[in-house]
PDB file of C-alpha atoms in Angstrom:
ATOM      1  CA  UNK A  20       7.921  34.890   6.344  1.00  0.00           C
ATOM      2  CA  UNK A  21       5.343  32.143   4.508  1.00  0.00           C
ATOM      3  CA  UNK A  22       6.588  28.531   4.621  1.00  0.00           C
ATOM      4  CA  UNK A  23       8.345  26.736   1.598  1.00  0.00           C
ATOM      5  CA  UNK A  24       5.537  25.542  -0.764  1.00  0.00           C
ATOM      6  CA  UNK A  25       5.627  21.965  -0.569  1.00  0.00           C
ATOM      7  CA  UNK A  26       5.849  20.022  -3.539  1.00  0.00           C
ATOM      8  CA  UNK A  27       4.517  16.017  -3.360  1.00  0.00           C
ATOM      9  CA  UNK A  28       5.092  13.403  -6.177  1.00  0.00           C
ATOM     10  CA  UNK A  29       3.374   9.841  -6.772  1.00  0.00           C
ATOM     11  CA  UNK A  30       5.582   8.333  -8.523  1.00  0.00           C
ATOM     12  CA  UNK A  31       6.584   4.386  -9.144  1.00  0.00           C
ATOM     13  CA  UNK A  32      10.241   3.121 -10.533  1.00  0.00           C
ATOM     14  CA  UNK A  33       9.295   1.609 -13.099  1.00  0.00           C
ATOM     15  CA  UNK A  34       7.104   4.692 -14.991  1.00  0.00           C
ATOM     16  CA  UNK A  35       9.734   6.354 -17.090  1.00  0.00           C
ATOM     17  CA  UNK A  36       7.646   9.260 -17.010  1.00  0.00           C
ATOM     18  CA  UNK A  37       8.623   9.642 -13.412  1.00  0.00           C
ATOM     19  CA  UNK A  38      11.920  10.154 -13.981  1.00  0.00           C
ATOM     20  CA  UNK A  39      11.261  12.280 -17.149  1.00  0.00           C
ATOM     21  CA  UNK A  40       9.667  14.731 -14.713  1.00  0.00           C
ATOM     22  CA  UNK A  41      13.292  15.514 -12.700  1.00  0.00           C
ATOM     23  CA  UNK A  42      14.106  17.860 -15.204  1.00  0.00           C
ATOM     24  CA  UNK A  43      11.387  20.423 -15.393  1.00  0.00           C
ATOM     25  CA  UNK A  44      11.458  19.898 -11.924  1.00  0.00           C
ATOM     26  CA  UNK A  45      14.671  20.824 -11.283  1.00  0.00           C
ATOM     27  CA  UNK A  46      14.190  23.888 -13.594  1.00  0.00           C
ATOM     28  CA  UNK A  47      10.763  25.058 -12.403  1.00  0.00           C
ATOM     29  CA  UNK A  48      12.298  24.991  -8.397  1.00  0.00           C
ATOM     30  CA  UNK A  49      15.452  26.797  -9.088  1.00  0.00           C
ATOM     31  CA  UNK A  50      15.706  29.713  -6.831  1.00  0.00           C
ATOM     32  CA  UNK A  51      12.482  29.238  -5.405  1.00  0.00           C
ATOM     33  CA  UNK A  52      11.483  28.119  -1.713  1.00  0.00           C
ATOM     34  CA  UNK A  53      10.448  24.771  -2.098  1.00  0.00           C
ATOM     35  CA  UNK A  54      10.205  21.158   0.092  1.00  0.00           C
ATOM     36  CA  UNK A  55      10.334  18.499  -2.525  1.00  0.00           C
ATOM     37  CA  UNK A  56       9.213  15.083  -1.319  1.00  0.00           C
ATOM     38  CA  UNK A  57       8.421  11.707  -3.403  1.00  0.00           C
ATOM     39  CA  UNK A  58       5.341   9.735  -2.447  1.00  0.00           C
ATOM     40  CA  UNK A  59       5.134   5.612  -3.413  1.00  0.00           C
ATOM     41  CA  UNK A  60       2.775   4.380  -5.589  1.00  0.00           C
ATOM     42  CA  UNK A  61       2.534   1.504  -7.115  1.00  0.00           C
ATOM     43  CA  UNK A  62       1.024   1.204 -10.775  1.00  0.00           C
ATOM     44  CA  UNK A  63       0.874  -2.453 -10.555  1.00  0.00           C
ATOM     45  CA  UNK A  64       0.861  -4.113  -7.235  1.00  0.00           C
ATOM     46  CA  UNK A  65       0.956  -7.629  -6.627  1.00  0.00           C
ATOM     47  CA  UNK A  66      -1.170  -9.772  -7.926  1.00  0.00           C
ATOM     48  CA  UNK A  67      -1.740  -7.926 -10.596  1.00  0.00           C
ATOM     49  CA  UNK A  68       0.954  -8.662 -13.498  1.00  0.00           C
ATOM     50  CA  UNK A  69       3.198  -6.166 -14.473  1.00  0.00           C
ATOM     51  CA  UNK A  70       4.068  -5.485 -17.893  1.00  0.00           C
ATOM     52  CA  UNK A  71       6.717  -7.166 -19.891  1.00  0.00           C
ATOM     53  CA  UNK A  72       8.926  -5.639 -22.546  1.00  0.00           C
ATOM     54  CA  UNK A  73       8.428  -8.429 -25.378  1.00  0.00           C
ATOM     55  CA  UNK A  74       5.009  -7.683 -25.648  1.00  0.00           C
ATOM     56  CA  UNK A  75       3.786  -5.011 -28.059  1.00  0.00           C
ATOM     57  CA  UNK A  76       2.401  -2.225 -25.763  1.00  0.00           C
ATOM     58  CA  UNK A  77       5.661  -1.179 -23.687  1.00  0.00           C
ATOM     59  CA  UNK A  78       7.632  -0.921 -27.510  1.00  0.00           C
ATOM     60  CA  UNK A  79       4.931   0.597 -28.767  1.00  0.00           C
ATOM     61  CA  UNK A  80       4.545   3.569 -25.411  1.00  0.00           C
ATOM     62  CA  UNK A  81       8.347   4.348 -25.665  1.00  0.00           C
ATOM     63  CA  UNK A  82       8.377   4.728 -29.575  1.00  0.00           C
ATOM     64  CA  UNK A  83       4.940   6.872 -29.401  1.00  0.00           C
ATOM     65  CA  UNK A  84       5.821   8.951 -26.093  1.00  0.00           C
ATOM     66  CA  UNK A  85       8.755   8.333 -24.216  1.00  0.00           C
ATOM     67  CA  UNK A  86      11.448   8.492 -26.862  1.00  0.00           C
ATOM     68  CA  UNK A  87      10.263  11.905 -28.269  1.00  0.00           C
ATOM     69  CA  UNK A  88       9.776  13.358 -24.589  1.00  0.00           C
ATOM     70  CA  UNK A  89      13.356  12.273 -23.625  1.00  0.00           C
ATOM     71  CA  UNK A  90      14.652  13.143 -26.899  1.00  0.00           C
ATOM     72  CA  UNK A  91      13.612  16.660 -26.170  1.00  0.00           C
ATOM     73  CA  UNK A  92      14.628  16.722 -22.698  1.00  0.00           C
ATOM     74  CA  UNK A  93      18.377  15.345 -23.474  1.00  0.00           C
ATOM     75  CA  UNK A  94      17.442  12.792 -20.927  1.00  0.00           C
ATOM     76  CA  UNK A  95      19.551   9.087 -21.625  1.00  0.00           C
ATOM     77  CA  UNK A  96      16.694   6.561 -20.864  1.00  0.00           C
ATOM     78  CA  UNK A  97      16.432   3.104 -22.186  1.00  0.00           C
ATOM     79  CA  UNK A  98      13.238   0.369 -22.304  1.00  0.00           C
ATOM     80  CA  UNK A  99      14.862  -1.509 -19.795  1.00  0.00           C
ATOM     81  CA  UNK A 100      14.915  -5.792 -20.956  1.00  0.00           C
ATOM     82  CA  UNK A 101      14.088  -7.034 -17.388  1.00  0.00           C
ATOM     83  CA  UNK A 102      11.055  -9.230 -18.016  1.00  0.00           C
ATOM     84  CA  UNK A 103       8.466  -8.989 -16.321  1.00  0.00           C
ATOM     85  CA  UNK A 104       9.272  -5.761 -15.118  1.00  0.00           C
ATOM     86  CA  UNK A 105       9.227  -6.391 -11.203  1.00  0.00           C
ATOM     87  CA  UNK A 106       6.972  -5.223  -8.514  1.00  0.00           C
ATOM     88  CA  UNK A 107       8.302  -1.830  -6.834  1.00  0.00           C
ATOM     89  CA  UNK A 108       6.923  -3.045  -2.947  1.00  0.00           C
ATOM     90  CA  UNK A 109      10.294  -3.910  -1.677  1.00  0.00           C
ATOM     91  CA  UNK A 110      11.971  -0.900  -3.163  1.00  0.00           C
ATOM     92  CA  UNK A 111       9.885   1.336  -1.643  1.00  0.00           C
ATOM     93  CA  UNK A 112       9.986  -0.041   1.723  1.00  0.00           C
ATOM     94  CA  UNK A 113      13.772   0.140   0.732  1.00  0.00           C
ATOM     95  CA  UNK A 114      12.538   3.906  -0.018  1.00  0.00           C
ATOM     96  CA  UNK A 115      11.567   4.352   3.831  1.00  0.00           C
ATOM     97  CA  UNK A 116      14.526   3.272   5.348  1.00  0.00           C
ATOM     98  CA  UNK A 117      16.480   5.665   3.049  1.00  0.00           C
ATOM     99  CA  UNK A 118      13.934   8.471   4.108  1.00  0.00           C
ATOM    100  CA  UNK A 119      14.352   7.808   7.768  1.00  0.00           C
ATOM    101  CA  UNK A 120      18.321   8.510   6.692  1.00  0.00           C
ATOM    102  CA  UNK A 121      17.401  11.742   5.124  1.00  0.00           C
ATOM    103  CA  UNK A 122      17.950   9.895   1.733  1.00  0.00           C
ATOM    104  CA  UNK A 123      14.770   9.409   0.413  1.00  0.00           C
ATOM    105  CA  UNK A 124      15.077  12.038  -2.474  1.00  0.00           C
ATOM    106  CA  UNK A 125      18.459  10.479  -3.357  1.00  0.00           C
ATOM    107  CA  UNK A 126      17.250   6.757  -3.128  1.00  0.00           C
ATOM    108  CA  UNK A 127      14.174   7.345  -5.402  1.00  0.00           C
ATOM    109  CA  UNK A 128      16.835   8.914  -8.309  1.00  0.00           C
ATOM    110  CA  UNK A 129      19.110   6.605  -7.981  1.00  0.00           C
ATOM    111  CA  UNK A 130      15.993   3.466  -8.527  1.00  0.00           C
ATOM    112  CA  UNK A 131      15.458   5.531 -11.939  1.00  0.00           C
ATOM    113  CA  UNK A 132      18.723   5.541 -13.335  1.00  0.00           C
ATOM    114  CA  UNK A 133      19.263   2.015 -11.702  1.00  0.00           C
ATOM    115  CA  UNK A 134      15.929   0.844 -13.728  1.00  0.00           C
ATOM    116  CA  UNK A 135      16.155   3.049 -17.172  1.00  0.00           C
ATOM    117  CA  UNK A 136      19.615   3.804 -17.627  1.00  0.00           C
ATOM    118  CA  UNK A 137      21.368   0.369 -16.645  1.00  0.00           C
ATOM    119  CA  UNK A 138      18.716  -2.141 -16.649  1.00  0.00           C
ATOM    120  CA  UNK A 139      18.639  -3.810 -12.909  1.00  0.00           C
ATOM    121  CA  UNK A 140      16.175  -5.122 -11.736  1.00  0.00           C
ATOM    122  CA  UNK A 141      14.482  -3.702  -9.122  1.00  0.00           C
ATOM    123  CA  UNK A 142      12.812  -6.309  -7.330  1.00  0.00           C
ATOM    124  CA  UNK A 143      15.252  -8.165  -6.333  1.00  0.00           C
ATOM    125  CA  UNK A 144      16.501  -7.422  -3.122  1.00  0.00           C
ATOM    126  CA  UNK A 145      20.696  -7.922  -3.938  1.00  0.00           C
ATOM    127  CA  UNK A 146      20.534  -5.296  -6.434  1.00  0.00           C
ATOM    128  CA  UNK A 147      18.148  -3.008  -3.737  1.00  0.00           C
ATOM    129  CA  UNK A 148      21.057  -3.638  -1.069  1.00  0.00           C
ATOM    130  CA  UNK A 149      23.936  -2.580  -3.355  1.00  0.00           C
ATOM    131  CA  UNK A 150      21.875   0.686  -4.565  1.00  0.00           C
ATOM    132  CA  UNK A 151      22.041   1.393  -0.716  1.00  0.00           C
ATOM    133  CA  UNK A 152      25.360   1.244  -0.258  1.00  0.00           C
ATOM    134  CA  UNK A 153      26.418   3.190  -2.878  1.00  0.00           C
ATOM    135  CA  UNK A 154      23.686   6.191  -1.104  1.00  0.00           C
ATOM    136  CA  UNK A 155      26.226   5.095   2.183  1.00  0.00           C
ATOM    137  CA  UNK A 156      23.255   3.406   3.488  1.00  0.00           C
ATOM    138  CA  UNK A 157      24.503   0.577   5.783  1.00  0.00           C
ATOM    139  CA  UNK A 158      23.700  -2.453   3.677  1.00  0.00           C
ATOM    140  CA  UNK A 159      23.328  -5.177   6.463  1.00  0.00           C
ATOM    141  CA  UNK A 160      21.017  -3.080   8.321  1.00  0.00           C
ATOM    142  CA  UNK A 161      18.864  -2.115   4.958  1.00  0.00           C
ATOM    143  CA  UNK A 162      18.943  -6.056   3.977  1.00  0.00           C
ATOM    144  CA  UNK A 163      17.679  -7.226   7.377  1.00  0.00           C
ATOM    145  CA  UNK A 164      14.914  -4.251   7.507  1.00  0.00           C
ATOM    146  CA  UNK A 165      13.441  -5.588   4.019  1.00  0.00           C
ATOM    147  CA  UNK A 166      13.989  -9.413   4.943  1.00  0.00           C
ATOM    148  CA  UNK A 167      12.185  -8.711   8.255  1.00  0.00           C
ATOM    149  CA  UNK A 168       9.688  -6.180   6.493  1.00  0.00           C
ATOM    150  CA  UNK A 169      10.377  -3.329   8.905  1.00  0.00           C
ATOM    151  CA  UNK A 170       9.044  -1.191   6.790  1.00  0.00           C
ATOM    152  CA  UNK A 171       6.133  -2.673   5.445  1.00  0.00           C
ATOM    153  CA  UNK A 172       3.515  -1.681   7.449  1.00  0.00           C
ATOM    154  CA  UNK A 173       4.890   2.168   6.691  1.00  0.00           C
ATOM    155  CA  UNK A 174       4.266   1.501   2.988  1.00  0.00           C
ATOM    156  CA  UNK A 175       0.898   0.186   3.657  1.00  0.00           C
ATOM    157  CA  UNK A 176       0.431   3.803   5.181  1.00  0.00           C
ATOM    158  CA  UNK A 177       1.739   5.442   2.262  1.00  0.00           C
ATOM    159  CA  UNK A 178      -0.392   3.507  -0.603  1.00  0.00           C
ATOM    160  CA  UNK A 179      -3.257   4.539   1.526  1.00  0.00           C
ATOM    161  CA  UNK A 180      -2.309   8.050   1.711  1.00  0.00           C
ATOM    162  CA  UNK A 181      -1.886   8.147  -2.452  1.00  0.00           C
ATOM    163  CA  UNK A 182      -5.623   6.095  -2.402  1.00  0.00           C
ATOM    164  CA  UNK A 183      -7.210   9.120  -0.563  1.00  0.00           C
ATOM    165  CA  UNK A 184      -5.296  11.859  -2.894  1.00  0.00           C
ATOM    166  CA  UNK A 185      -6.922   9.794  -5.526  1.00  0.00           C
ATOM    167  CA  UNK A 186      -3.811   9.424  -6.744  1.00  0.00           C
ATOM    168  CA  UNK A 187      -3.991   7.142 -10.162  1.00  0.00           C
ATOM    169  CA  UNK A 188      -1.674   8.634 -12.548  1.00  0.00           C
ATOM    170  CA  UNK A 189       2.059   8.821 -12.353  1.00  0.00           C
ATOM    171  CA  UNK A 190       3.241  11.021 -11.711  1.00  0.00           C
ATOM    172  CA  UNK A 191       1.174  13.261  -9.809  1.00  0.00           C
ATOM    173  CA  UNK A 192       2.541  16.261  -8.618  1.00  0.00           C
ATOM    174  CA  UNK A 193       0.428  18.003  -5.629  1.00  0.00           C
ATOM    175  CA  UNK A 194       2.110  22.042  -5.224  1.00  0.00           C
ATOM    176  CA  UNK A 195       0.560  23.142  -2.430  1.00  0.00           C
ATOM    177  CA  UNK A 196      -2.869  22.119  -3.104  1.00  0.00           C
ATOM    178  CA  UNK A 197      -2.991  22.520  -6.487  1.00  0.00           C
ATOM    179  CA  UNK A 198      -3.188  19.360  -8.728  1.00  0.00           C
ATOM    180  CA  UNK A 199      -0.826  18.307 -11.749  1.00  0.00           C
ATOM    181  CA  UNK A 200      -1.167  15.166 -13.607  1.00  0.00           C
ATOM    182  CA  UNK A 201       1.384  13.762 -16.041  1.00  0.00           C
ATOM    183  CA  UNK A 202       5.094  15.217 -16.663  1.00  0.00           C
ATOM    184  CA  UNK A 203       4.640  19.315 -16.879  1.00  0.00           C
ATOM    185  CA  UNK A 204       6.172  21.853 -18.459  1.00  0.00           C
ATOM    186  CA  UNK A 205       9.021  23.691 -16.364  1.00  0.00           C
ATOM    187  CA  UNK A 206       6.852  26.933 -16.944  1.00  0.00           C
ATOM    188  CA  UNK A 207       3.484  24.996 -16.130  1.00  0.00           C
ATOM    189  CA  UNK A 208       5.058  23.945 -13.070  1.00  0.00           C
ATOM    190  CA  UNK A 209       6.971  27.070 -11.430  1.00  0.00           C
ATOM    191  CA  UNK A 210       3.345  28.623 -12.182  1.00  0.00           C
ATOM    192  CA  UNK A 211       1.825  26.730  -9.887  1.00  0.00           C
ATOM    193  CA  UNK A 212       4.523  26.906  -7.380  1.00  0.00           C
ATOM    194  CA  UNK A 213       4.341  30.705  -7.569  1.00  0.00           C
ATOM    195  CA  UNK A 214       0.522  30.486  -7.121  1.00  0.00           C
ATOM    196  CA  UNK A 215       0.844  28.644  -4.551  1.00  0.00           C
ATOM    197  CA  UNK A 216       3.409  30.859  -2.833  1.00  0.00           C
ATOM    198  CA  UNK A 217       1.077  33.665  -3.149  1.00  0.00           C
ATOM    199  CA  UNK A 218      -2.038  31.567  -1.700  1.00  0.00           C
ATOM    200  CA  UNK A 219      -0.011  30.740   1.478  1.00  0.00           C
ATOM    201  CA  UNK A 220       1.278  34.770   1.341  1.00  0.00           C
ATOM    202  CA  UNK A 221      -2.367  35.462   1.717  1.00  0.00           C
ATOM    203  CA  UNK A 222      -3.188  33.294   4.182  1.00  0.00           C
ATOM    204  CA  UNK A 223      -0.368  34.307   6.328  1.00  0.00           C
ATOM    205  CA  UNK A 224      -1.556  37.992   5.664  1.00  0.00           C
ATOM    206  CA  UNK A 225      -5.417  37.577   6.713  1.00  0.00           C
ATOM    207  CA  UNK A 226      -4.511  35.739   9.998  1.00  0.00           C
ATOM    208  CA  UNK A 227      -1.971  38.920  10.667  1.00  0.00           C
ATOM    209  CA  UNK A 228      -3.108  41.069  13.835  1.00  0.00           C
ATOM    210  CA  UNK A 229      -6.196  38.876  14.755  1.00  0.00           C
ATOM    211  CA  UNK A 230      -6.150  38.822  18.687  1.00  0.00           C
ATOM    212  CA  UNK A 231      -8.482  38.165  21.415  1.00  0.00           C
ATOM    213  CA  UNK A 232      -8.562  41.074  24.406  1.00  0.00           C
ATOM    214  CA  UNK A 233      -9.151  40.179  28.298  1.00  0.00           C
ATOM    215  CA  UNK A 234     -12.586  40.844  28.267  1.00  0.00           C
ATOM    216  CA  UNK A 235     -12.513  37.453  26.389  1.00  0.00           C
ATOM    217  CA  UNK A 236     -13.835  38.767  23.211  1.00  0.00           C
ATOM    218  CA  UNK A 237     -11.715  37.695  19.487  1.00  0.00           C
TER     219      UNK A 237
END
């Protein structure tokens, strides 16, 4: 029996396409044996300036790409008014806290909805703490971990992993060893999962029956 197909997704909480990728992901993985792991990727790390919704770029890209895709998918999503858009390092350190407690996936999804549906500032520790509490995470412990930088090193390790995988866009999917950038369609993603599953099965079959004898010959 082969292991579940591992799906790694590098995303940023201020990337609308990362939230829109949830739909195809859920549709593609239905009834398949997969292990989904969301991973941090900061599109605009400090001190690089973040984007402002009042500048031309964001309204234009939302009009041309985000809103049309959201309508096709039936997703409620709105360009946040938070200006400038928040840095996400602190939110990602909170992700590491949540992941340690088995709630990394739920935390990621909650961040998307908080920003794109509730217009909340994910750069504020008070906001993050309240959102963590909604997930039944200990508010005081969570806040203290962020204030003390308990997960700073872990987050930096995660960013180095993203760099090692040459992640440059969000979302980036790694399905087994199959790489996909941007929002895939459900059929495209499902095919990648089935292909990865087949490769794992082939590798398992190739290793079956291998043995060494008492004479030391393998």
